[in-house]
Amino acid sequence: MYYQVAFWIKVCYIRSMKALLHYFFYFSAMLCWAQQTEWVNFRSVKATIQIYPESKKVEGHMTVAFDILKSTDSIFLDAVEMELDEVNLTMSGQDLNSRPEAVKFKNNKKQLIIFNAFKKDRHYELRLHYVAYPAKAMYFIDWDNDLTDKQNPFNLKEHVIRKQVWTQGQGKYTSNWLPSIDDMNDKMEFDLSIRFNKGYEVIANGVLNSKHSSDSTVTWHYDMQQPMSSYLVALAIGKYDKKVVQSKSGVPLEMYYYPEDSFKVEPTYRYTRQIFDFLEDEIGLPYPWQNYKQVPVKDFLYAGMENTGTTIFTDSYITDSIGFMDKNYVNVNAHELAHQWFGNLVTETSGTHHWLHEGFATYYALLAEKDIFGDNYYYWQLYEYAMELVAQERMGQSTSLLDPRSSSTTFYKKGAWVLHLLAEKVGRAAFKEAIRNYLINHRFKNVSTEDFIDELEAASGKALDGFVAQWLKDSVFYYDQAMESLEKSTFIQEYLMVDCELASSKCSSYLSSGISDEAKIKVIGQNKTLLKREDFKNSLRVRQAIAQSLSQIPLELKTQYESLLDDASYLTIEAALYNLWVNFPEDRVRYLQQTDGIVGFSNKNIRMLWLTLALVTPEFEQDNKEQFLRELRGYTDPRFHFEVRQNAFQYLNSIQACDAVCKNNLKQAEQHHVWQFSKFAKQLLKEMKE
């Protein structure tokens, strides 16, 4: 970088020493941004922003209060591709009611750099106006889409269009829509006032103090009381209702949902209050923010994001009671809530210490699930984490937990394992004391791994150098030590003991015995020939394993296998329908009639399979084939959730029925903001051309 700057100065014609100094400070601000915390402390941001969803425009007025720690010639805010004007400065000691003075500034489309003789130990206020058209970090969903009767020939009784605006700061940078500081080491209090069209709910960090209406808009005034890193600033706008309950400690828990999904509120948010109360008690420090909100959004980038006091999560987790058995929000719910302490209250200094966020959230989510589902569930999850870490190591992809380039498997799952082992090593009492001290001593600050280890050593009186060297600095996952810990569970001992790769006399009776569901599922996976009629009397989970594993169905098990179509499990029904259709052609019409109208998850897993099988079953409803095909192709439309579209593309491609409209929709999907879906579209188009 030094040589790039030297080259730029060399080729540019600098007319005066004053200009040279100006550019020197300009580049100094760019090159030393991470060190700005040494001379300036940003305290608060008060912003009034108006969002124009049709043009994807954000316009805002904001006031930034900051203290100068060391005299300096310039400071900066991150501001990506923004138009900035009315940049004014006021210093404390002056009459703050007087008109702020215009200040020299530079807008390089990445940063707003303010030039002034800033004095040590002085307090300042910066006021500015900006306009942004964010290319990322703020997403405008469905504002280009509509659904008329003519475009909806089947009169689908569902809400396809969800006009929303939502943000994702981590990894994308809030500075795309709000001038702020990308460096997570600089924490500020953010108070947002958001003006938006009437008829929508506007949700942001903090407490809603008031709302003010005009002819066509409403301004929502949100207040935060504590500082946070700017990547945790969030808003979500859409058509929502909400359910509010109080935690045991009196914190309001606001659970948002789409108005038409009132019957899904309980299964979607099941155990929310129990999780909250458990984490407050287990962590030993009260929830640090004013309230807690959870908001589902369409086409979200991840499972969930722990914005301060305001978790945003993918609406794929909205579920009914049947779907809850297969895929539910409980783990994500607990994980994002745990982040309110680990990541939000105390924040890593850099990516080297990222496990302090994700490892802690994974571990405490697992403890919360242990409180709900029991000890066996806890040990089973740890066992699965261990297997994933072993597989990663076999592929030569293991890295140190302190490597900022490590995988999610390392940060999340090895991080959780480290905390499990540390709690065993120092004892639960010392571990809980250390956690509480760690959070109290560093609250609203930034932390490193050393800070956490210091608290553990102080609370336990034990030196942890050897443990740190082995489990945090070494890339190896010490499987034998992990298994030694797991085998303290008789449940895990039993699971490991069961082995039917080579059938023994014991194996024939395992599926009708009292061993765990996990052990029975293991037996089914190892040796499907052991299955007998009476084995279908097992639990829903074991029956699901039978449905998914037994692709070739013996005739003597046909009747029992058909009963799987009646299970309260969308995964079971999906697998059973397909396998029965393949194995018994003479009964295909009956299977299709039995499952007609079942949709499945929000991604329509069963409906998509049903439509595809209906299309390729000649003897089934020949007069309706065109209608089935149009419905399946219709699900590729950009108005639908990307998971629905992906399923439709896959099924249409499998029967070679992706027509020109389908391919145009696939081409459009290449530009989708969810990179996994975009990657899928590009790969499928490539395969179609080959």
PDB file of C-alpha atoms in Angstrom, residues 363-550:
ATOM      1  CA  TYR A 363     -22.227 -23.578  23.441  1.00  0.00           C
ATOM      2  CA  TYR A 364     -24.850 -21.589  25.309  1.00  0.00           C
ATOM      3  CA  ALA A 365     -27.510 -22.464  22.739  1.00  0.00           C
ATOM      4  CA  LEU A 366     -26.654 -26.096  23.357  1.00  0.00           C
ATOM      5  CA  LEU A 367     -26.979 -25.591  27.122  1.00  0.00           C
ATOM      6  CA  ALA A 368     -30.395 -24.018  26.562  1.00  0.00           C
ATOM      7  CA  GLU A 369     -31.468 -26.986  24.428  1.00  0.00           C
ATOM      8  CA  LYS A 370     -30.162 -29.302  27.132  1.00  0.00           C
ATOM      9  CA  ASP A 371     -32.525 -27.544  29.539  1.00  0.00           C
ATOM     10  CA  ILE A 372     -35.407 -28.190  27.116  1.00  0.00           C
ATOM     11  CA  PHE A 373     -34.623 -31.588  25.618  1.00  0.00           C
ATOM     12  CA  GLY A 374     -32.395 -33.204  28.267  1.00  0.00           C
ATOM     13  CA  ASP A 375     -28.843 -34.424  28.787  1.00  0.00           C
ATOM     14  CA  ASN A 376     -28.908 -37.032  26.018  1.00  0.00           C
ATOM     15  CA  TYR A 377     -29.694 -34.350  23.449  1.00  0.00           C
ATOM     16  CA  TYR A 378     -26.742 -32.291  24.699  1.00  0.00           C
ATOM     17  CA  TYR A 379     -24.261 -35.151  24.434  1.00  0.00           C
ATOM     18  CA  TRP A 380     -25.626 -36.241  21.077  1.00  0.00           C
ATOM     19  CA  GLN A 381     -25.061 -32.773  19.623  1.00  0.00           C
ATOM     20  CA  LEU A 382     -21.509 -32.715  20.993  1.00  0.00           C
ATOM     21  CA  TYR A 383     -20.931 -36.122  19.421  1.00  0.00           C
ATOM     22  CA  GLU A 384     -22.172 -34.870  16.039  1.00  0.00           C
ATOM     23  CA  TYR A 385     -19.961 -31.778  16.342  1.00  0.00           C
ATOM     24  CA  ALA A 386     -17.001 -34.066  17.038  1.00  0.00           C
ATOM     25  CA  MET A 387     -17.762 -36.176  13.953  1.00  0.00           C
ATOM     26  CA  GLU A 388     -17.910 -33.049  11.806  1.00  0.00           C
ATOM     27  CA  LEU A 389     -14.588 -31.834  13.188  1.00  0.00           C
ATOM     28  CA  VAL A 390     -12.995 -35.239  12.567  1.00  0.00           C
ATOM     29  CA  ALA A 391     -14.268 -35.210   8.980  1.00  0.00           C
ATOM     30  CA  GLN A 392     -12.844 -31.726   8.480  1.00  0.00           C
ATOM     31  CA  GLU A 393      -9.473 -32.894   9.773  1.00  0.00           C
ATOM     32  CA  ARG A 394      -9.459 -35.916   7.462  1.00  0.00           C
ATOM     33  CA  MET A 395      -9.944 -33.554   4.521  1.00  0.00           C
ATOM     34  CA  GLY A 396      -6.900 -31.567   5.637  1.00  0.00           C
ATOM     35  CA  GLN A 397      -8.973 -28.466   6.376  1.00  0.00           C
ATOM     36  CA  SER A 398      -8.457 -28.119  10.130  1.00  0.00           C
ATOM     37  CA  THR A 399      -7.101 -24.831  11.412  1.00  0.00           C
ATOM     38  CA  SER A 400      -6.401 -23.212  14.743  1.00  0.00           C
ATOM     39  CA  LEU A 401      -9.325 -21.755  16.629  1.00  0.00           C
ATOM     40  CA  LEU A 402      -7.347 -18.487  16.654  1.00  0.00           C
ATOM     41  CA  ASP A 403      -6.921 -18.420  12.888  1.00  0.00           C
ATOM     42  CA  PRO A 404      -9.186 -15.645  11.522  1.00  0.00           C
ATOM     43  CA  ARG A 405      -9.560 -17.652   8.292  1.00  0.00           C
ATOM     44  CA  SER A 406     -10.968 -20.724  10.027  1.00  0.00           C
ATOM     45  CA  SER A 407     -14.181 -22.358   8.884  1.00  0.00           C
ATOM     46  CA  SER A 408     -17.559 -22.022  10.550  1.00  0.00           C
ATOM     47  CA  THR A 409     -17.145 -25.615  11.717  1.00  0.00           C
ATOM     48  CA  THR A 410     -14.058 -24.581  13.653  1.00  0.00           C
ATOM     49  CA  PHE A 411     -15.387 -21.307  15.076  1.00  0.00           C
ATOM     50  CA  TYR A 412     -18.790 -22.688  16.038  1.00  0.00           C
ATOM     51  CA  LYS A 413     -18.310 -26.347  16.860  1.00  0.00           C
ATOM     52  CA  LYS A 414     -14.735 -26.556  18.031  1.00  0.00           C
ATOM     53  CA  GLY A 415     -15.394 -23.362  19.980  1.00  0.00           C
ATOM     54  CA  ALA A 416     -18.328 -25.029  21.724  1.00  0.00           C
ATOM     55  CA  TRP A 417     -16.212 -28.100  22.441  1.00  0.00           C
ATOM     56  CA  VAL A 418     -13.478 -25.947  24.000  1.00  0.00           C
ATOM     57  CA  LEU A 419     -15.988 -24.367  26.386  1.00  0.00           C
ATOM     58  CA  HIS A 420     -17.452 -27.758  27.282  1.00  0.00           C
ATOM     59  CA  LEU A 421     -13.980 -29.075  28.114  1.00  0.00           C
ATOM     60  CA  LEU A 422     -13.001 -25.914  30.006  1.00  0.00           C
ATOM     61  CA  ALA A 423     -16.103 -26.203  32.177  1.00  0.00           C
ATOM     62  CA  GLU A 424     -15.101 -29.781  32.976  1.00  0.00           C
ATOM     63  CA  LYS A 425     -11.497 -28.817  33.637  1.00  0.00           C
ATOM     64  CA  VAL A 426     -12.067 -25.907  36.030  1.00  0.00           C
ATOM     65  CA  GLY A 427     -15.447 -27.023  37.394  1.00  0.00           C
ATOM     66  CA  ARG A 428     -18.902 -25.570  36.749  1.00  0.00           C
ATOM     67  CA  ALA A 429     -18.791 -23.141  39.697  1.00  0.00           C
ATOM     68  CA  ALA A 430     -15.462 -21.590  38.691  1.00  0.00           C
ATOM     69  CA  PHE A 431     -16.518 -21.545  35.039  1.00  0.00           C
ATOM     70  CA  LYS A 432     -19.736 -19.637  35.786  1.00  0.00           C
ATOM     71  CA  GLU A 433     -17.876 -17.202  38.025  1.00  0.00           C
ATOM     72  CA  ALA A 434     -15.319 -16.561  35.287  1.00  0.00           C
ATOM     73  CA  ILE A 435     -18.035 -16.001  32.671  1.00  0.00           C
ATOM     74  CA  ARG A 436     -19.816 -13.487  34.879  1.00  0.00           C
ATOM     75  CA  ASN A 437     -16.600 -11.615  35.687  1.00  0.00           C
ATOM     76  CA  TYR A 438     -15.587 -11.640  32.029  1.00  0.00           C
ATOM     77  CA  LEU A 439     -18.844 -10.012  31.022  1.00  0.00           C
ATOM     78  CA  ILE A 440     -18.937  -7.506  33.892  1.00  0.00           C
ATOM     79  CA  ASN A 441     -15.331  -6.394  33.538  1.00  0.00           C
ATOM     80  CA  HIS A 442     -15.532  -5.968  29.777  1.00  0.00           C
ATOM     81  CA  ARG A 443     -19.157  -4.990  29.159  1.00  0.00           C
ATOM     82  CA  PHE A 444     -19.689  -2.608  26.246  1.00  0.00           C
ATOM     83  CA  LYS A 445     -16.007  -3.093  25.393  1.00  0.00           C
ATOM     84  CA  ASN A 446     -13.876  -5.249  23.099  1.00  0.00           C
ATOM     85  CA  VAL A 447     -12.198  -8.447  24.199  1.00  0.00           C
ATOM     86  CA  SER A 448      -9.523 -10.936  23.239  1.00  0.00           C
ATOM     87  CA  THR A 449      -9.087 -14.608  24.056  1.00  0.00           C
ATOM     88  CA  GLU A 450      -6.483 -13.631  26.636  1.00  0.00           C
ATOM     89  CA  ASP A 451      -9.104 -11.587  28.511  1.00  0.00           C
ATOM     90  CA  PHE A 452     -11.333 -14.637  28.815  1.00  0.00           C
ATOM     91  CA  ILE A 453      -8.542 -17.034  29.798  1.00  0.00           C
ATOM     92  CA  ASP A 454      -7.322 -14.567  32.452  1.00  0.00           C
ATOM     93  CA  GLU A 455     -10.755 -14.607  34.061  1.00  0.00           C
ATOM     94  CA  LEU A 456     -10.852 -18.413  33.999  1.00  0.00           C
ATOM     95  CA  GLU A 457      -7.441 -18.702  35.618  1.00  0.00           C
ATOM     96  CA  ALA A 458      -8.356 -16.143  38.283  1.00  0.00           C
ATOM     97  CA  ALA A 459     -11.635 -17.873  39.131  1.00  0.00           C
ATOM     98  CA  SER A 460     -10.236 -21.411  39.150  1.00  0.00           C
ATOM     99  CA  GLY A 461      -6.686 -20.873  40.375  1.00  0.00           C
ATOM    100  CA  LYS A 462      -5.509 -23.143  37.565  1.00  0.00           C
ATOM    101  CA  ALA A 463      -2.907 -22.383  34.900  1.00  0.00           C
ATOM    102  CA  LEU A 464      -4.365 -22.998  31.451  1.00  0.00           C
ATOM    103  CA  ASP A 465      -1.316 -22.485  29.232  1.00  0.00           C
ATOM    104  CA  GLY A 466      -1.210 -26.145  28.220  1.00  0.00           C
ATOM    105  CA  PHE A 467      -4.918 -26.252  27.418  1.00  0.00           C
ATOM    106  CA  VAL A 468      -4.688 -23.061  25.348  1.00  0.00           C
ATOM    107  CA  ALA A 469      -1.708 -24.396  23.394  1.00  0.00           C
ATOM    108  CA  GLN A 470      -3.467 -27.668  22.644  1.00  0.00           C
ATOM    109  CA  TRP A 471      -7.089 -26.685  22.045  1.00  0.00           C
ATOM    110  CA  LEU A 472      -6.917 -23.073  20.891  1.00  0.00           C
ATOM    111  CA  LYS A 473      -3.588 -22.737  19.098  1.00  0.00           C
ATOM    112  CA  ASP A 474      -3.209 -26.232  17.634  1.00  0.00           C
ATOM    113  CA  SER A 475      -5.178 -27.110  14.514  1.00  0.00           C
ATOM    114  CA  VAL A 476      -5.671 -30.719  15.640  1.00  0.00           C
ATOM    115  CA  PHE A 477      -8.992 -31.874  17.059  1.00  0.00           C
ATOM    116  CA  TYR A 478      -8.046 -34.215  19.887  1.00  0.00           C
ATOM    117  CA  TYR A 479     -10.653 -36.884  19.268  1.00  0.00           C
ATOM    118  CA  ASP A 480      -9.559 -39.272  22.036  1.00  0.00           C
ATOM    119  CA  GLN A 481      -9.877 -36.568  24.691  1.00  0.00           C
ATOM    120  CA  ALA A 482     -13.253 -35.546  23.328  1.00  0.00           C
ATOM    121  CA  MET A 483     -14.516 -39.128  23.421  1.00  0.00           C
ATOM    122  CA  GLU A 484     -13.219 -39.545  26.962  1.00  0.00           C
ATOM    123  CA  SER A 485     -15.477 -36.663  27.937  1.00  0.00           C
ATOM    124  CA  LEU A 486     -18.453 -37.954  25.954  1.00  0.00           C
ATOM    125  CA  GLU A 487     -18.238 -41.438  27.390  1.00  0.00           C
ATOM    126  CA  LYS A 488     -19.175 -40.038  30.782  1.00  0.00           C
ATOM    127  CA  SER A 489     -22.676 -40.278  29.318  1.00  0.00           C
ATOM    128  CA  THR A 490     -24.212 -43.769  29.479  1.00  0.00           C
ATOM    129  CA  PHE A 491     -26.329 -42.735  26.491  1.00  0.00           C
ATOM    130  CA  ILE A 492     -23.185 -42.226  24.381  1.00  0.00           C
ATOM    131  CA  GLN A 493     -21.663 -45.429  25.755  1.00  0.00           C
ATOM    132  CA  GLU A 494     -24.734 -47.346  24.599  1.00  0.00           C
ATOM    133  CA  TYR A 495     -24.703 -45.692  21.182  1.00  0.00           C
ATOM    134  CA  LEU A 496     -21.040 -46.571  20.611  1.00  0.00           C
ATOM    135  CA  MET A 497     -21.614 -50.139  21.796  1.00  0.00           C
ATOM    136  CA  VAL A 498     -24.361 -50.807  19.241  1.00  0.00           C
ATOM    137  CA  ASP A 499     -22.747 -52.000  16.015  1.00  0.00           C
ATOM    138  CA  CYS A 500     -24.528 -53.956  13.308  1.00  0.00           C
ATOM    139  CA  GLU A 501     -22.183 -53.531  10.364  1.00  0.00           C
ATOM    140  CA  LEU A 502     -21.819 -57.288  10.749  1.00  0.00           C
ATOM    141  CA  ALA A 503     -25.171 -58.600  11.928  1.00  0.00           C
ATOM    142  CA  SER A 504     -25.091 -60.447  15.234  1.00  0.00           C
ATOM    143  CA  SER A 505     -27.775 -62.213  17.248  1.00  0.00           C
ATOM    144  CA  LYS A 506     -28.309 -59.033  19.272  1.00  0.00           C
ATOM    145  CA  CYS A 507     -28.947 -56.928  16.192  1.00  0.00           C
ATOM    146  CA  SER A 508     -32.181 -58.707  15.279  1.00  0.00           C
ATOM    147  CA  SER A 509     -33.824 -57.493  18.504  1.00  0.00           C
ATOM    148  CA  TYR A 510     -32.325 -54.002  18.790  1.00  0.00           C
ATOM    149  CA  LEU A 511     -35.144 -52.203  16.941  1.00  0.00           C
ATOM    150  CA  SER A 512     -37.782 -53.581  19.307  1.00  0.00           C
ATOM    151  CA  SER A 513     -35.691 -52.986  22.427  1.00  0.00           C
ATOM    152  CA  GLY A 514     -35.402 -50.005  24.755  1.00  0.00           C
ATOM    153  CA  ILE A 515     -32.210 -48.567  23.288  1.00  0.00           C
ATOM    154  CA  SER A 516     -32.212 -44.918  22.233  1.00  0.00           C
ATOM    155  CA  ASP A 517     -33.664 -43.620  18.999  1.00  0.00           C
ATOM    156  CA  GLU A 518     -30.169 -42.568  17.928  1.00  0.00           C
ATOM    157  CA  ALA A 519     -28.887 -46.126  18.371  1.00  0.00           C
ATOM    158  CA  LYS A 520     -31.858 -47.536  16.443  1.00  0.00           C
ATOM    159  CA  ILE A 521     -31.278 -45.083  13.604  1.00  0.00           C
ATOM    160  CA  LYS A 522     -27.658 -46.210  13.548  1.00  0.00           C
ATOM    161  CA  VAL A 523     -28.783 -49.839  13.222  1.00  0.00           C
ATOM    162  CA  ILE A 524     -31.127 -48.972  10.341  1.00  0.00           C
ATOM    163  CA  GLY A 525     -28.336 -47.160   8.548  1.00  0.00           C
ATOM    164  CA  GLN A 526     -25.933 -50.050   9.002  1.00  0.00           C
ATOM    165  CA  ASN A 527     -28.193 -52.963   8.088  1.00  0.00           C
ATOM    166  CA  LYS A 528     -31.639 -52.378   6.568  1.00  0.00           C
ATOM    167  CA  THR A 529     -32.185 -56.131   6.126  1.00  0.00           C
ATOM    168  CA  LEU A 530     -32.905 -56.344   9.851  1.00  0.00           C
ATOM    169  CA  LEU A 531     -36.193 -54.453   9.481  1.00  0.00           C
ATOM    170  CA  LYS A 532     -39.363 -56.369  10.395  1.00  0.00           C
ATOM    171  CA  ARG A 533     -43.041 -55.398  10.454  1.00  0.00           C
ATOM    172  CA  GLU A 534     -43.045 -54.741  14.190  1.00  0.00           C
ATOM    173  CA  ASP A 535     -40.147 -52.291  13.833  1.00  0.00           C
ATOM    174  CA  PHE A 536     -42.559 -49.755  12.290  1.00  0.00           C
ATOM    175  CA  LYS A 537     -44.090 -49.343  15.777  1.00  0.00           C
ATOM    176  CA  ASN A 538     -41.162 -47.164  16.762  1.00  0.00           C
ATOM    177  CA  SER A 539     -41.096 -43.398  17.384  1.00  0.00           C
ATOM    178  CA  LEU A 540     -41.610 -40.736  14.731  1.00  0.00           C
ATOM    179  CA  ARG A 541     -37.846 -40.214  14.399  1.00  0.00           C
ATOM    180  CA  VAL A 542     -37.073 -43.893  13.891  1.00  0.00           C
ATOM    181  CA  ARG A 543     -39.897 -44.208  11.355  1.00  0.00           C
ATOM    182  CA  GLN A 544     -38.429 -41.204   9.540  1.00  0.00           C
ATOM    183  CA  ALA A 545     -35.088 -42.998   9.363  1.00  0.00           C
ATOM    184  CA  ILE A 546     -36.857 -46.026   7.883  1.00  0.00           C
ATOM    185  CA  ALA A 547     -38.565 -43.829   5.283  1.00  0.00           C
ATOM    186  CA  GLN A 548     -35.306 -42.187   4.246  1.00  0.00           C
ATOM    187  CA  SER A 549     -33.119 -45.306   4.341  1.00  0.00           C
ATOM    188  CA  LEU A 550     -35.298 -48.018   2.824  1.00  0.00           C
TER     189      LEU A 550
END
